[in-house]
Amino acid sequence: MSATSLNFSDDSDRLGTSFASTLGTGVPTPDGPSVAAAAALVRRVAADPTRWRDLVRYGQGAERWYARLDVDPEHEVWLISWLPGQETGLHDHGEALGAFAVIQGALTETTLAPDVVPGTVRRVRRRFAAGQVRGFGYEHIHDVGNADGQPAISVHAYAPSLTAMTRYSLAENRLTIVSSDRAGVDW
Ligand SMILES: [Fe+2]
């Protein structure tokens, strides 16, 4: 399937299934960033191969490849390639909301949902194939990776631009902070 034939569907309306939404925060202000705008942005960029077609490269080992396509204080856009097995690990996006669109291949997103025992969480995995758009609100925690056998390419937008992020791990189904970082690129 050529990228130009992709019809990007919007999955942003399923935010109710995310762990972040259970925290009861992250309602965008009318004048501030919105998940819908971020989803529209990645959909627009993904549907325009002239924005990314000649830029795509691939990383090595566990290191996925990425390039920033656009940035200003209000938003930033990244192009990311994913070889099979490459993944981000659990992280949030600081003060930002965002969205990603899968251009080629498929990405698997792992989110967390409350488990039976209070204070514990369980993993929820969903696969997003080429043409699908995933939006996420503030305080969204996820692990995104390529669990398929073919390389994947995606476009990601964050609003406002990323200035901080926290990495997490799960220990006995309890969320533990690994690190809190200021602006960087390995997100
Ligand atoms: Fe992320």
Short mmCIF file of C-alpha atoms and ligand atoms in Angstrom, two decimals:
data_model
loop_
_atom_site.label_atom_id
_atom_site.label_comp_id
_atom_site.label_asym_id
_atom_site.label_seq_id
_atom_site.Cartn_x
_atom_site.Cartn_y
_atom_site.Cartn_z
CA MET A 1 0.00 0.00 0.00
CA SER A 2 1.42 3.36 -0.92
CA ALA A 3 1.36 6.03 1.72
CA THR A 4 -0.59 8.33 -0.54
CA SER A 5 -3.51 5.93 -0.51
CA LEU A 6 -3.81 5.86 3.26
CA ASN A 7 -7.02 7.11 4.73
CA PHE A 8 -6.20 8.07 8.28
CA SER A 9 -8.87 7.10 10.76
CA ASP A 10 -9.07 8.88 14.08
CA ASP A 11 -8.94 6.90 17.27
CA SER A 12 -8.88 9.91 19.55
CA ASP A 13 -12.39 9.30 20.75
CA ARG A 14 -11.26 6.21 22.63
CA LEU A 15 -9.37 8.11 25.27
CA GLY A 16 -11.75 6.75 27.86
CA THR A 17 -9.86 3.47 27.76
CA SER A 18 -6.57 5.06 28.77
CA PHE A 19 -5.13 5.02 32.23
CA ALA A 20 -4.53 8.75 32.08
CA SER A 21 -8.18 9.50 31.65
CA THR A 22 -8.98 7.71 34.88
CA LEU A 23 -6.96 10.32 36.72
CA GLY A 24 -9.66 12.84 36.01
CA THR A 25 -7.32 15.55 34.76
CA GLY A 26 -6.20 16.91 31.45
CA VAL A 27 -9.28 18.63 30.13
CA PRO A 28 -7.97 21.05 27.50
CA THR A 29 -8.96 24.65 27.83
CA PRO A 30 -10.96 26.08 24.91
CA ASP A 31 -7.99 28.17 23.75
CA GLY A 32 -5.25 25.68 24.57
CA PRO A 33 -3.97 22.58 22.82
CA SER A 34 -6.48 19.90 22.01
CA VAL A 35 -6.17 16.21 21.24
CA ALA A 36 -8.32 16.75 18.17
CA ALA A 37 -5.93 19.39 16.84
CA ALA A 38 -2.90 17.16 17.49
CA ALA A 39 -4.66 14.25 15.77
CA ALA A 40 -5.53 16.46 12.81
CA LEU A 41 -1.94 17.62 12.59
CA VAL A 42 -0.39 14.14 12.46
CA ARG A 43 -3.07 13.02 10.04
CA ARG A 44 -2.24 15.95 7.77
CA VAL A 45 1.52 15.40 7.88
CA ALA A 46 1.22 11.63 7.46
CA ALA A 47 -0.98 12.04 4.42
CA ASP A 48 1.62 14.27 2.74
CA PRO A 49 4.64 12.09 1.84
CA THR A 50 6.54 15.13 0.60
CA ARG A 51 6.91 16.07 4.28
CA TRP A 52 8.76 12.90 5.25
CA ARG A 53 9.34 10.45 2.37
CA ASP A 54 12.96 11.39 1.70
CA LEU A 55 13.90 11.69 5.37
CA VAL A 56 13.19 8.19 6.64
CA ARG A 57 16.14 6.29 8.05
CA TYR A 58 16.38 3.37 10.46
CA GLY A 59 18.15 3.03 13.77
CA GLN A 60 20.27 0.16 15.02
CA GLY A 61 19.72 -2.30 17.82
CA ALA A 62 17.30 -0.93 20.36
CA GLU A 63 17.64 2.64 19.07
CA ARG A 64 14.78 3.76 16.94
CA TRP A 65 15.42 6.56 14.47
CA TYR A 66 13.70 9.95 14.70
CA ALA A 67 13.77 13.41 13.18
CA ARG A 68 11.95 16.52 14.23
CA LEU A 69 9.89 17.88 11.37
CA ASP A 70 8.59 21.02 13.02
CA VAL A 71 8.82 22.84 16.33
CA ASP A 72 7.63 26.03 17.96
CA PRO A 73 6.47 26.72 21.53
CA GLU A 74 2.95 25.53 20.75
CA HIS A 75 3.74 22.18 19.20
CA GLU A 76 6.35 19.89 17.73
CA VAL A 77 6.20 17.13 15.17
CA TRP A 78 8.47 14.09 14.94
CA LEU A 79 9.00 11.43 12.33
CA ILE A 80 9.97 8.10 13.88
CA SER A 81 10.94 4.76 12.37
CA TRP A 82 10.66 1.52 14.29
CA LEU A 83 12.39 -1.73 13.49
CA PRO A 84 10.79 -4.87 14.90
CA GLY A 85 11.28 -4.98 18.67
CA GLN A 86 12.13 -1.30 19.13
CA GLU A 87 10.01 0.41 21.78
CA THR A 88 9.96 3.48 23.99
CA GLY A 89 9.37 2.04 27.44
CA LEU A 90 6.71 3.49 29.73
CA HIS A 91 6.73 7.29 29.75
CA ASP A 92 4.55 10.36 29.92
CA HIS A 93 4.87 13.65 28.05
CA GLY A 94 5.25 16.20 30.82
CA GLU A 95 2.78 19.01 30.29
CA ALA A 96 1.91 17.96 26.75
CA LEU A 97 -0.88 16.06 25.06
CA GLY A 98 -0.32 14.49 21.69
CA ALA A 99 -1.17 12.13 18.88
CA PHE A 100 0.54 9.77 16.50
CA ALA A 101 -0.32 8.45 13.06
CA VAL A 102 1.04 5.18 11.72
CA ILE A 103 2.25 5.60 8.15
CA GLN A 104 3.67 2.14 7.52
CA GLY A 105 3.62 -1.12 9.43
CA ALA A 106 1.97 -1.15 12.85
CA LEU A 107 2.67 0.08 16.37
CA THR A 108 1.53 -1.49 19.60
CA GLU A 109 0.68 0.85 22.45
CA THR A 110 0.70 -0.42 26.01
CA THR A 111 -1.31 1.64 28.49
CA LEU A 112 -2.18 0.93 32.09
CA ALA A 113 -5.56 0.31 33.66
CA PRO A 114 -6.43 -0.03 37.33
CA ASP A 115 -6.23 -3.64 38.46
CA VAL A 116 -8.27 -5.46 41.06
CA VAL A 117 -5.91 -4.78 43.94
CA PRO A 118 -6.01 -1.07 44.89
CA GLY A 119 -2.88 0.76 43.78
CA THR A 120 -1.97 -1.81 41.16
CA VAL A 121 -2.31 -1.62 37.41
CA ARG A 122 -2.44 -4.01 34.51
CA ARG A 123 -1.20 -3.61 30.96
CA VAL A 124 -3.63 -2.97 28.12
CA ARG A 125 -2.23 -3.42 24.63
CA ARG A 126 -3.67 -2.13 21.40
CA ARG A 127 -2.29 -2.34 17.90
CA PHE A 128 -2.49 0.58 15.50
CA ALA A 129 -1.99 -0.24 11.85
CA ALA A 130 -1.04 2.03 8.97
CA GLY A 131 -3.73 4.64 8.48
CA GLN A 132 -4.76 4.82 12.13
CA VAL A 133 -4.36 7.85 14.36
CA ARG A 134 -4.09 7.66 18.14
CA GLY A 135 -4.66 10.78 20.24
CA PHE A 136 -3.87 11.07 23.94
CA GLY A 137 -4.51 13.65 26.62
CA TYR A 138 -2.47 15.14 29.42
CA GLU A 139 -0.82 12.74 31.88
CA HIS A 140 -1.12 9.88 29.42
CA ILE A 141 1.36 7.11 30.20
CA HIS A 142 2.24 4.60 27.51
CA ASP A 143 4.86 2.37 25.97
CA VAL A 144 4.90 2.41 22.18
CA GLY A 145 6.75 -0.14 20.12
CA ASN A 146 6.88 -2.24 17.02
CA ALA A 147 5.70 -5.73 17.95
CA ASP A 148 5.31 -6.76 14.33
CA GLY A 149 7.85 -8.30 12.00
CA GLN A 150 8.06 -5.41 9.57
CA PRO A 151 9.53 -1.91 10.00
CA ALA A 152 7.06 0.81 10.97
CA ILE A 153 6.99 4.55 10.35
CA SER A 154 4.92 7.08 12.27
CA VAL A 155 4.38 10.78 12.80
CA HIS A 156 3.98 12.17 16.34
CA ALA A 157 2.82 15.57 17.51
CA TYR A 158 2.98 17.07 20.99
CA ALA A 159 1.34 20.26 22.21
CA PRO A 160 2.79 22.30 23.72
CA SER A 161 6.33 21.28 22.76
CA LEU A 162 7.89 18.70 25.04
CA THR A 163 9.83 20.17 27.92
CA ALA A 164 9.87 17.27 30.35
CA MET A 165 8.99 13.65 30.64
CA THR A 166 8.99 10.92 33.24
CA ARG A 167 9.91 7.31 32.65
CA TYR A 168 8.25 4.51 34.58
CA SER A 169 8.57 0.83 35.23
CA LEU A 170 6.18 -1.71 36.61
CA ALA A 171 7.20 -3.64 39.70
CA GLU A 172 4.67 -6.16 40.91
CA ASN A 173 2.01 -4.28 38.96
CA ARG A 174 2.80 -1.02 40.70
CA LEU A 175 3.90 2.00 38.72
CA THR A 176 7.36 3.23 39.73
CA ILE A 177 9.15 6.36 38.54
CA VAL A 178 12.50 5.56 36.93
CA SER A 179 13.57 9.06 35.94
CA SER A 180 12.27 12.56 35.33
CA ASP A 181 13.98 14.39 32.49
CA ARG A 182 13.89 17.82 30.98
CA ALA A 183 13.74 18.38 27.25
CA GLY A 184 15.55 15.79 25.20
CA VAL A 185 15.20 13.87 22.01
CA ASP A 186 14.89 10.21 22.92
CA TRP A 187 11.14 10.36 23.41
FE FE B 1 4.87 8.88 24.02
#
